[in-house]
């Protein structure tokens, strides 16, 4: 296993468009986390899944954001009607039952 | 006030110097992560600890639960140690989510 992967690595989109990111966790990991990081700041928690169940969502996750993990494996994060303030690095991490989290390389979103 | 505070924010040192980065937190935690982030975004977990001290190579992490404080030390620093070091704590109702500090940018000059 090569670790957590995220696609795409970079996404440039125009304001108002919808975007979807994908995260493939380490295969035996049951927990999957999404974080957002803006320039010069530490990451901020967005949401996490245990298997296919979404157990916690940050208030940062507005109605325009939705995340799924339909089969308890890969996850998608969709942002509808993107705004310039959504420009950030979106990080995915996975772990086995709350142990060490392994991070993916991130998807850098630029909204123009 | 942030729940996780790191100091210093920026640190420049000469190769070979002993480095200390500090992390203080104000919430109840179950464990603390030290993470390393290189330019381009990749984050690597260095340590996860809930008590005492851990050592890996030239890196040492300590935590004092009573004082809500942790330190990351780097001995014999090298230019390849240049990165952003981030402290993160497991917090929340079920201690499931990581709350991150803003990071310490370390630059080691040859």
CSV table of C-alpha atoms in Angstrom, one decimal:
chain,number,residue,atom,x,y,z
A,1,UNK,CA,0.0,0.0,0.0
A,2,UNK,CA,1.4,3.4,-1.0
A,3,UNK,CA,-0.5,5.5,1.6
A,4,UNK,CA,-3.3,8.0,1.4
A,5,UNK,CA,-3.9,9.4,-2.1
A,6,UNK,CA,-5.9,12.4,-3.2
A,7,UNK,CA,-7.1,13.5,-6.6
A,8,UNK,CA,-6.7,15.9,-8.2
A,9,UNK,CA,-3.6,17.5,-6.8
A,10,UNK,CA,-4.5,20.9,-8.1
A,11,UNK,CA,-7.8,22.3,-9.2
A,12,UNK,CA,-8.5,25.8,-10.7
A,13,UNK,CA,-12.1,26.7,-11.1
A,14,UNK,CA,-14.2,29.7,-11.6
A,15,UNK,CA,-16.4,31.2,-8.9
A,16,UNK,CA,-19.8,29.5,-8.9
A,17,UNK,CA,-18.7,26.2,-10.3
A,18,UNK,CA,-18.9,22.9,-8.4
A,19,UNK,CA,-15.8,20.8,-7.6
A,20,UNK,CA,-15.3,17.3,-6.3
A,21,UNK,CA,-12.2,15.9,-4.7
A,22,UNK,CA,-11.5,12.3,-4.0
A,23,UNK,CA,-9.5,10.6,-1.2
A,24,UNK,CA,-8.4,7.0,-1.1
A,25,UNK,CA,-7.3,6.1,2.4
A,26,UNK,CA,-4.9,3.3,3.5
A,27,UNK,CA,-6.9,0.2,2.8
A,28,UNK,CA,-7.3,-1.2,6.4
A,29,UNK,CA,-8.1,2.2,7.9
A,30,UNK,CA,-11.6,2.6,9.2
A,31,UNK,CA,-11.4,6.3,9.9
A,32,UNK,CA,-11.1,9.1,7.3
A,33,UNK,CA,-10.8,12.8,8.0
A,34,UNK,CA,-11.0,15.9,5.9
A,35,UNK,CA,-9.2,19.1,6.8
A,36,UNK,CA,-8.7,22.5,5.1
A,37,UNK,CA,-5.6,24.6,5.3
A,38,UNK,CA,-5.2,28.2,4.2
A,39,UNK,CA,-1.8,29.8,3.6
A,40,UNK,CA,0.2,30.3,6.7
A,41,UNK,CA,-2.3,28.6,8.9
A,42,UNK,CA,-2.5,25.1,10.5
A,43,UNK,CA,-5.1,22.7,9.1
A,44,UNK,CA,-8.7,23.0,10.3
A,45,UNK,CA,-11.0,20.0,10.9
A,46,UNK,CA,-13.9,19.7,8.5
A,47,UNK,CA,-15.4,16.3,9.0
A,48,UNK,CA,-14.7,12.6,9.7
A,49,UNK,CA,-16.1,9.2,8.9
A,50,UNK,CA,-15.9,5.9,10.7
A,51,UNK,CA,-16.4,3.4,8.0
A,52,UNK,CA,-19.3,4.8,5.9
A,53,UNK,CA,-20.8,6.9,8.8
A,54,UNK,CA,-20.1,10.6,8.9
A,55,UNK,CA,-19.8,11.1,12.7
A,56,UNK,CA,-18.8,14.8,13.1
A,57,UNK,CA,-19.0,17.9,10.9
A,58,UNK,CA,-17.4,21.2,11.7
A,59,UNK,CA,-19.4,24.4,11.6
A,60,UNK,CA,-16.9,25.4,9.0
A,61,UNK,CA,-18.7,23.0,6.6
A,62,UNK,CA,-21.4,25.2,5.2
A,63,UNK,CA,-24.4,23.8,3.3
A,64,UNK,CA,-22.3,24.1,0.1
A,65,UNK,CA,-20.0,21.4,1.3
A,66,UNK,CA,-20.9,17.7,1.3
A,67,UNK,CA,-18.8,14.7,2.0
A,68,UNK,CA,-19.5,11.0,1.4
A,69,UNK,CA,-17.8,7.7,2.0
A,70,UNK,CA,-20.4,5.4,0.4
A,71,UNK,CA,-18.7,2.0,0.9
A,72,UNK,CA,-16.4,2.8,3.8
A,73,UNK,CA,-13.4,3.0,1.5
A,74,UNK,CA,-12.8,6.1,-0.6
A,75,UNK,CA,-14.4,9.5,0.2
A,76,UNK,CA,-15.4,12.5,-1.9
A,77,UNK,CA,-15.7,16.1,-0.8
A,78,UNK,CA,-17.9,18.3,-3.0
A,79,UNK,CA,-18.1,22.0,-2.9
A,80,UNK,CA,-21.0,23.6,-4.7
A,81,UNK,CA,-21.1,27.2,-6.0
A,82,UNK,CA,-17.5,27.8,-5.1
A,83,UNK,CA,-16.4,31.1,-3.7
A,84,UNK,CA,-13.0,32.7,-3.6
A,85,UNK,CA,-12.9,32.1,0.1
A,86,UNK,CA,-12.9,28.4,-0.6
A,87,UNK,CA,-9.4,28.6,-2.1
A,88,UNK,CA,-7.3,26.4,0.2
A,89,UNK,CA,-5.5,23.1,0.5
A,90,UNK,CA,-7.9,20.3,1.2
A,91,UNK,CA,-6.2,17.5,3.2
A,92,UNK,CA,-7.4,14.0,3.8
A,93,UNK,CA,-6.1,11.7,6.5
A,94,UNK,CA,-6.9,8.2,7.6
A,95,UNK,CA,-6.3,6.1,10.7
A,96,UNK,CA,-7.2,2.8,12.3
A,97,UNK,CA,-9.5,3.5,15.2
A,98,UNK,CA,-8.1,6.8,16.3
A,99,UNK,CA,-4.4,5.9,16.2
A,100,UNK,CA,-1.8,7.9,14.2
A,101,UNK,CA,-3.3,9.8,11.3
A,102,UNK,CA,-1.7,9.4,7.9
A,103,UNK,CA,-2.1,12.4,5.6
A,104,UNK,CA,-2.5,12.5,1.8
A,105,UNK,CA,-0.7,15.1,-0.3
A,106,UNK,CA,-3.7,17.4,-0.5
A,107,UNK,CA,-5.7,19.0,-3.2
A,108,UNK,CA,-4.9,22.6,-3.8
A,109,UNK,CA,-8.1,24.5,-4.9
A,110,UNK,CA,-7.9,27.9,-6.5
A,111,UNK,CA,-11.1,29.7,-7.2
A,112,UNK,CA,-10.8,32.6,-9.6
B,1,UNK,CA,-7.2,32.7,22.1
B,2,UNK,CA,-6.4,29.6,20.0
B,3,UNK,CA,-6.8,26.2,21.7
B,4,UNK,CA,-3.3,25.2,20.6
B,5,UNK,CA,-0.5,27.7,20.7
B,6,UNK,CA,3.0,27.2,19.3
B,7,UNK,CA,6.2,29.1,19.8
B,8,UNK,CA,8.2,30.4,18.2
B,9,UNK,CA,6.3,31.0,15.0
B,10,UNK,CA,9.6,31.2,13.0
B,11,UNK,CA,13.0,29.9,14.0
B,12,UNK,CA,16.3,30.2,12.1
B,13,UNK,CA,19.3,28.4,13.3
B,14,UNK,CA,22.7,27.2,12.2
B,15,UNK,CA,23.4,23.6,11.3
B,16,UNK,CA,24.2,21.6,14.3
B,17,UNK,CA,22.2,23.6,16.8
B,18,UNK,CA,19.8,22.1,19.3
B,19,UNK,CA,16.3,23.1,18.4
B,20,UNK,CA,13.3,23.4,20.7
B,21,UNK,CA,9.7,24.1,19.6
B,22,UNK,CA,7.0,24.5,22.2
B,23,UNK,CA,3.3,23.8,22.2
B,24,UNK,CA,0.7,24.8,24.8
B,25,UNK,CA,-2.9,23.8,24.7
B,26,UNK,CA,-6.0,24.8,26.7
B,27,UNK,CA,-8.4,21.9,26.1
B,28,UNK,CA,-8.6,18.4,27.5
B,29,UNK,CA,-6.9,16.0,25.2
B,30,UNK,CA,-6.4,12.3,24.8
B,31,UNK,CA,-3.1,12.6,22.8
B,32,UNK,CA,-0.9,15.0,21.0
B,33,UNK,CA,0.6,14.8,17.5
B,34,UNK,CA,3.8,16.4,16.3
B,35,UNK,CA,3.7,16.8,12.5
B,36,UNK,CA,6.1,17.9,9.9
B,37,UNK,CA,5.0,19.7,6.7
B,38,UNK,CA,7.4,20.4,3.8
B,39,UNK,CA,6.8,23.0,1.1
B,40,UNK,CA,4.2,21.6,-1.3
B,41,UNK,CA,1.9,20.5,1.5
B,42,UNK,CA,2.8,16.9,2.5
B,43,UNK,CA,2.3,16.3,6.2
B,44,UNK,CA,4.1,13.5,8.0
B,45,UNK,CA,3.3,12.4,11.5
B,46,UNK,CA,6.5,12.4,13.7
B,47,UNK,CA,5.1,11.4,17.1
B,48,UNK,CA,1.8,10.7,18.8
B,49,UNK,CA,2.1,10.8,22.6
B,50,UNK,CA,-0.1,11.0,25.6
B,51,UNK,CA,2.5,11.0,28.3
B,52,UNK,CA,6.2,11.2,29.0
B,53,UNK,CA,8.7,11.2,26.2
B,54,UNK,CA,9.4,9.6,22.8
B,55,UNK,CA,12.6,9.6,20.8
B,56,UNK,CA,13.1,8.8,17.1
B,57,UNK,CA,16.6,9.4,15.7
B,58,UNK,CA,17.5,13.0,16.4
B,59,UNK,CA,13.9,13.9,17.3
B,60,UNK,CA,12.6,13.9,20.9
B,61,UNK,CA,9.1,14.8,22.0
B,62,UNK,CA,7.9,15.4,25.5
B,63,UNK,CA,4.6,16.1,27.1
B,64,UNK,CA,3.5,17.3,30.5
B,65,UNK,CA,-0.3,16.6,30.8
B,66,UNK,CA,-0.6,18.6,34.1
B,67,UNK,CA,1.0,21.7,32.6
B,68,UNK,CA,-0.7,21.2,29.2
B,69,UNK,CA,2.6,21.6,27.4
B,70,UNK,CA,4.7,19.7,24.9
B,71,UNK,CA,8.1,20.2,23.4
B,72,UNK,CA,9.7,19.0,20.2
B,73,UNK,CA,13.5,18.9,20.3
B,74,UNK,CA,15.9,18.3,17.3
B,75,UNK,CA,19.5,17.5,18.1
B,76,UNK,CA,22.3,18.1,15.7
B,77,UNK,CA,20.0,20.0,13.3
B,78,UNK,CA,20.5,19.7,9.6
B,79,UNK,CA,19.3,21.8,6.6
B,80,UNK,CA,17.0,18.9,5.7
B,81,UNK,CA,15.1,19.5,8.9
B,82,UNK,CA,13.9,22.8,7.5
B,83,UNK,CA,10.1,22.5,7.4
B,84,UNK,CA,7.0,23.6,9.3
B,85,UNK,CA,6.4,21.7,12.5
B,86,UNK,CA,2.8,21.5,13.7
B,87,UNK,CA,1.5,20.5,17.0
B,88,UNK,CA,-2.0,19.0,17.0
B,89,UNK,CA,-4.2,17.7,19.8
B,90,UNK,CA,-7.0,15.1,19.8
B,91,UNK,CA,-9.9,17.0,21.3
B,92,UNK,CA,-13.7,17.3,21.0
B,93,UNK,CA,-16.4,15.4,22.7
B,94,UNK,CA,-15.1,12.0,21.7
B,95,UNK,CA,-11.5,13.1,21.3
B,96,UNK,CA,-11.8,12.2,17.6
B,97,UNK,CA,-10.7,15.3,15.8
B,98,UNK,CA,-7.3,17.0,15.6
B,99,UNK,CA,-7.0,20.7,16.5
B,100,UNK,CA,-3.9,22.2,15.1
B,101,UNK,CA,-1.5,24.9,16.1
B,102,UNK,CA,-0.4,27.4,13.4
B,103,UNK,CA,3.0,25.8,13.1
B,104,UNK,CA,6.6,26.8,13.6
B,105,UNK,CA,8.6,27.5,10.4
B,106,UNK,CA,12.1,26.1,11.0
B,107,UNK,CA,15.0,27.1,8.7
B,108,UNK,CA,18.4,25.5,9.3
B,109,UNK,CA,21.3,27.3,7.6
B,110,UNK,CA,24.3,25.3,6.5
